[in-house]
Amino acid sequence: DAGVIQSPRHEVTEMGQEVTLRCKPISGHDYLFWYRQTMMRGLELLIYFNNNVPIDDSGMPEDRFSAKMPNASFSTLKIQPSEPRDSAVYFCASSFAGLDTQYFGPGTRLTVL
Amino acid sequence: DQQVKQNSPSLSVQEGRISILNCDYTNSMFDYFLWYKKYPAEGPTFLISISSIKDKNEDGRFTVFLNKSAKHLSLHIVPSQPGDSAVYFCAAGPTGTASKLTFGTGTRLQVTL
């Protein structure tokens, strides 16, 4: 299996622009997670889905952030409008119910100027 | 409110010696604990886990110890190798699966020659 795939790997944008991050989970996994990594807060869970349904979005920082999972093989995290404080590495991870680990993608490094 | 804390942002250890990474948690509902390892420009990868019914779990050079009364866990690496140099994240969850995890801020381990 190719593992969790994220695109783009790097994104540089200007404040106020819309940013869309993409994730393809491992085939057969029924949980999908979006995390943000910063120096101050480490890995923060933003939102997670089970069978394409959002279960907990309490970690989404503001209404500027939204996430969708239209099918089992694709998810997006959108920031609109983006702000410099959104600069971070965003990870997507997936898992299968009953397994004891999440599998992470390589991350998207977002820089908002 | 950091429910999982890694108070040492960095640690330097000589090759061949023992590395001890520490983690504290505050949520009594956590009963499943994991360590992830992260190399630069990659996503975190699962290293080892322990459930609250145990106080020790071993996998080769890696051992995790859990002290439930102190709400403390530690990861021991013996002997440390240069390839162990990475950021280590402690994570905790309320169930026996990886359905929702809370991560710490990470400890950067440097193994020197």
Short mmCIF file of C-alpha atoms in Angstrom, two decimals:
data_model
loop_
_atom_site.label_atom_id
_atom_site.label_comp_id
_atom_site.label_asym_id
_atom_site.label_seq_id
_atom_site.Cartn_x
_atom_site.Cartn_y
_atom_site.Cartn_z
CA ASP A 1 0.00 0.00 0.00
CA ALA A 2 1.19 3.53 -0.74
CA GLY A 3 0.36 4.80 2.73
CA VAL A 4 -1.45 8.04 3.45
CA ILE A 5 -0.96 10.54 0.64
CA GLN A 6 -1.09 14.29 1.16
CA SER A 7 -0.87 17.13 -1.33
CA PRO A 8 0.63 19.56 -1.75
CA ARG A 9 3.77 18.93 0.31
CA HIS A 10 4.48 22.64 0.55
CA GLU A 11 2.15 25.58 0.16
CA VAL A 12 3.08 29.24 0.30
CA THR A 13 0.26 31.72 0.07
CA GLU A 14 -0.60 35.27 0.98
CA MET A 15 -2.84 36.33 3.80
CA GLY A 16 -6.48 36.32 2.81
CA GLN A 17 -6.16 33.60 0.19
CA GLU A 18 -8.02 30.32 0.30
CA VAL A 19 -5.94 27.21 0.96
CA THR A 20 -7.02 23.63 0.31
CA LEU A 21 -5.08 20.67 1.64
CA ARG A 22 -5.80 17.18 0.35
CA CYS A 23 -5.54 13.70 1.80
CA LYS A 24 -5.98 10.16 0.54
CA PRO A 25 -6.18 7.66 3.41
CA ILE A 26 -5.00 4.07 3.33
CA SER A 27 -7.51 1.91 1.51
CA GLY A 28 -9.84 0.12 3.92
CA HIS A 29 -9.26 2.48 6.82
CA ASP A 30 -12.48 3.88 8.26
CA TYR A 31 -11.07 6.67 10.43
CA LEU A 32 -9.43 9.83 9.09
CA PHE A 33 -7.79 12.52 11.20
CA TRP A 34 -6.48 16.03 10.50
CA TYR A 35 -3.74 17.38 12.78
CA ARG A 36 -1.77 20.59 12.96
CA GLN A 37 1.78 20.66 14.29
CA THR A 38 3.26 23.80 15.85
CA MET A 39 6.24 24.29 18.11
CA MET A 40 4.12 25.61 20.95
CA ARG A 41 1.29 23.09 20.92
CA GLY A 42 2.79 20.02 19.31
CA LEU A 43 0.33 17.85 17.39
CA GLU A 44 -3.21 19.12 17.76
CA LEU A 45 -6.19 17.12 16.54
CA LEU A 46 -8.38 19.38 14.42
CA ILE A 47 -11.14 17.02 13.29
CA TYR A 48 -11.74 13.35 12.66
CA PHE A 49 -14.11 11.33 10.53
CA ASN A 50 -15.50 7.82 10.85
CA ASN A 51 -16.93 6.25 7.72
CA ASN A 52 -16.80 9.68 6.03
CA VAL A 53 -18.89 11.33 8.78
CA PRO A 54 -17.33 14.09 10.94
CA ILE A 55 -17.34 12.85 14.52
CA ASP A 56 -15.48 15.52 16.45
CA ASP A 57 -14.50 18.93 15.11
CA SER A 58 -13.89 20.54 18.50
CA GLY A 59 -10.25 21.11 17.59
CA MET A 60 -11.00 23.26 14.56
CA PRO A 61 -9.69 26.65 15.64
CA GLU A 62 -12.14 28.95 13.88
CA ASP A 63 -14.89 29.12 11.32
CA ARG A 64 -12.22 29.86 8.76
CA PHE A 65 -11.36 26.17 8.89
CA SER A 66 -13.55 23.52 7.29
CA ALA A 67 -13.06 19.87 6.39
CA LYS A 68 -14.92 17.46 4.17
CA MET A 69 -14.76 13.80 3.32
CA PRO A 70 -16.93 13.22 0.25
CA ASN A 71 -15.90 9.56 -0.03
CA ALA A 72 -13.77 6.93 1.68
CA SER A 73 -10.68 7.76 -0.33
CA PHE A 74 -10.50 11.56 -0.17
CA SER A 75 -10.63 14.39 2.32
CA THR A 76 -9.92 18.12 2.21
CA LEU A 77 -9.06 20.71 4.81
CA LYS A 78 -9.81 24.25 3.73
CA ILE A 79 -8.76 27.54 5.28
CA GLN A 80 -10.56 30.62 4.04
CA PRO A 81 -9.31 33.28 4.48
CA SER A 82 -5.83 32.23 5.55
CA GLU A 83 -3.81 34.18 8.14
CA PRO A 84 -0.08 34.15 9.03
CA ARG A 85 -0.83 32.36 12.32
CA ASP A 86 -2.14 29.41 10.32
CA SER A 87 1.42 28.67 9.23
CA ALA A 88 2.20 25.15 10.44
CA VAL A 89 2.59 21.58 9.23
CA TYR A 90 -0.74 19.87 8.66
CA PHE A 91 -0.91 16.09 8.89
CA CYS A 92 -3.55 13.67 7.81
CA ALA A 93 -3.71 10.23 9.41
CA SER A 94 -5.94 7.19 9.03
CA SER A 95 -6.67 4.08 11.02
CA PHE A 96 -8.88 1.02 11.06
CA ALA A 97 -11.22 0.46 13.99
CA GLY A 98 -9.72 -2.09 16.31
CA LEU A 99 -6.12 -1.41 15.34
CA ASP A 100 -3.94 0.30 17.87
CA THR A 101 -2.27 2.89 15.73
CA GLN A 102 -2.83 5.74 13.33
CA TYR A 103 -0.83 6.00 10.12
CA PHE A 104 0.33 9.47 9.20
CA GLY A 105 0.96 11.08 5.86
CA PRO A 106 4.12 13.12 5.20
CA GLY A 107 2.38 16.40 5.99
CA THR A 108 1.80 19.70 4.20
CA ARG A 109 3.97 22.61 5.28
CA LEU A 110 1.83 25.73 4.99
CA THR A 111 3.33 29.19 5.03
CA VAL A 112 1.00 32.19 5.00
CA LEU A 113 2.79 35.46 4.29
CA ASP B 1 -4.99 23.01 28.56
CA GLN B 2 -2.31 20.44 27.75
CA GLN B 3 -3.62 17.05 28.82
CA VAL B 4 -0.44 15.34 27.68
CA LYS B 5 2.83 17.01 28.62
CA GLN B 6 6.38 16.39 27.57
CA ASN B 7 8.35 18.82 29.68
CA SER B 8 11.73 18.23 28.07
CA PRO B 9 11.83 19.76 24.60
CA SER B 10 15.20 18.19 23.88
CA LEU B 11 17.57 15.48 25.10
CA SER B 12 21.12 14.60 24.10
CA VAL B 13 22.53 11.12 24.79
CA GLN B 14 25.74 9.37 23.82
CA GLU B 15 25.57 6.39 21.52
CA GLY B 16 25.28 3.16 23.49
CA ARG B 17 23.79 4.81 26.55
CA ILE B 18 20.19 4.74 27.72
CA SER B 19 17.73 7.39 26.54
CA ILE B 20 14.79 8.11 28.82
CA LEU B 21 11.94 10.22 27.52
CA ASN B 22 9.17 11.26 29.90
CA CYS B 23 5.51 12.08 29.53
CA ASP B 24 2.82 13.15 32.01
CA TYR B 25 -0.93 13.19 31.53
CA THR B 26 -3.79 14.70 33.45
CA ASN B 27 -6.93 13.04 32.08
CA SER B 28 -7.97 10.04 34.19
CA MET B 29 -10.01 8.73 31.27
CA PHE B 30 -6.87 7.94 29.29
CA ASP B 31 -6.19 4.23 29.34
CA TYR B 32 -4.13 3.72 26.23
CA PHE B 33 -0.75 5.25 25.55
CA LEU B 34 1.53 5.35 22.55
CA TRP B 35 4.88 6.69 21.47
CA TYR B 36 5.45 7.97 17.96
CA LYS B 37 8.75 8.81 16.32
CA LYS B 38 9.15 11.56 13.75
CA TYR B 39 12.00 12.27 11.38
CA PRO B 40 12.29 15.64 9.60
CA ALA B 41 10.01 16.06 6.58
CA GLU B 42 8.13 12.85 7.42
CA GLY B 43 4.95 12.05 9.28
CA PRO B 44 5.07 10.47 12.75
CA THR B 45 5.35 6.69 12.81
CA PHE B 46 4.08 4.39 15.53
CA LEU B 47 6.77 3.05 17.84
CA ILE B 48 5.27 1.28 20.84
CA SER B 49 2.11 1.31 22.95
CA ILE B 50 0.84 0.25 26.36
CA SER B 51 -2.60 -0.16 27.85
CA SER B 52 -3.50 0.72 31.40
CA ILE B 53 -3.75 -2.93 32.44
CA LYS B 54 0.02 -3.20 32.10
CA ASP B 55 2.89 -1.29 33.63
CA LYS B 56 5.54 -2.28 31.13
CA ASN B 57 5.78 -3.18 27.46
CA GLU B 58 8.95 -4.12 25.65
CA ASP B 59 9.85 -4.27 21.97
CA GLY B 60 13.49 -4.85 21.24
CA ARG B 61 15.51 -1.85 22.38
CA PHE B 62 12.36 0.08 23.30
CA THR B 63 10.49 -0.24 26.60
CA VAL B 64 7.57 1.83 27.79
CA PHE B 65 6.77 2.08 31.50
CA LEU B 66 3.43 3.26 32.86
CA ASN B 67 2.84 4.57 36.38
CA LYS B 68 -0.91 5.08 36.60
CA SER B 69 -0.93 6.52 40.10
CA ALA B 70 1.52 9.21 39.06
CA LYS B 71 -0.07 9.60 35.62
CA HIS B 72 3.38 9.24 34.14
CA LEU B 73 4.92 7.19 31.38
CA SER B 74 8.41 6.91 30.06
CA LEU B 75 10.15 5.49 27.02
CA HIS B 76 13.53 3.82 27.47
CA ILE B 77 15.83 3.20 24.53
CA VAL B 78 18.74 0.87 25.24
CA PRO B 79 21.26 1.06 23.72
CA SER B 80 20.73 4.36 21.94
CA GLN B 81 21.85 4.55 18.31
CA PRO B 82 22.43 7.55 16.02
CA GLY B 83 19.43 6.49 13.94
CA ASP B 84 17.24 7.04 16.99
CA SER B 85 17.78 10.79 16.64
CA ALA B 86 14.27 12.12 16.00
CA VAL B 87 11.36 13.85 17.69
CA TYR B 88 9.36 11.55 19.96
CA PHE B 89 5.70 12.22 20.65
CA CYS B 90 3.77 10.76 23.52
CA ALA B 91 0.05 10.19 22.85
CA ALA B 92 -2.88 9.06 24.97
CA GLY B 93 -6.43 7.98 24.33
CA PRO B 94 -9.56 6.99 26.25
CA THR B 95 -10.11 3.68 24.52
CA GLY B 96 -8.15 0.67 23.45
CA THR B 97 -8.05 1.82 19.87
CA ALA B 98 -6.57 4.78 18.04
CA SER B 99 -9.96 6.41 17.51
CA LYS B 100 -8.97 9.63 19.24
CA LEU B 101 -5.53 10.51 20.55
CA THR B 102 -4.14 13.51 22.39
CA PHE B 103 -0.48 14.21 21.64
CA GLY B 104 2.23 15.93 23.61
CA THR B 105 4.52 18.63 22.23
CA GLY B 106 7.37 16.22 21.52
CA THR B 107 10.95 15.70 22.71
CA ARG B 108 13.82 16.00 20.27
CA LEU B 109 16.37 13.25 20.93
CA GLN B 110 19.91 13.67 19.67
CA VAL B 111 22.16 10.61 19.90
CA THR B 112 25.78 11.64 19.61
CA LEU B 113 28.75 9.53 18.59
#
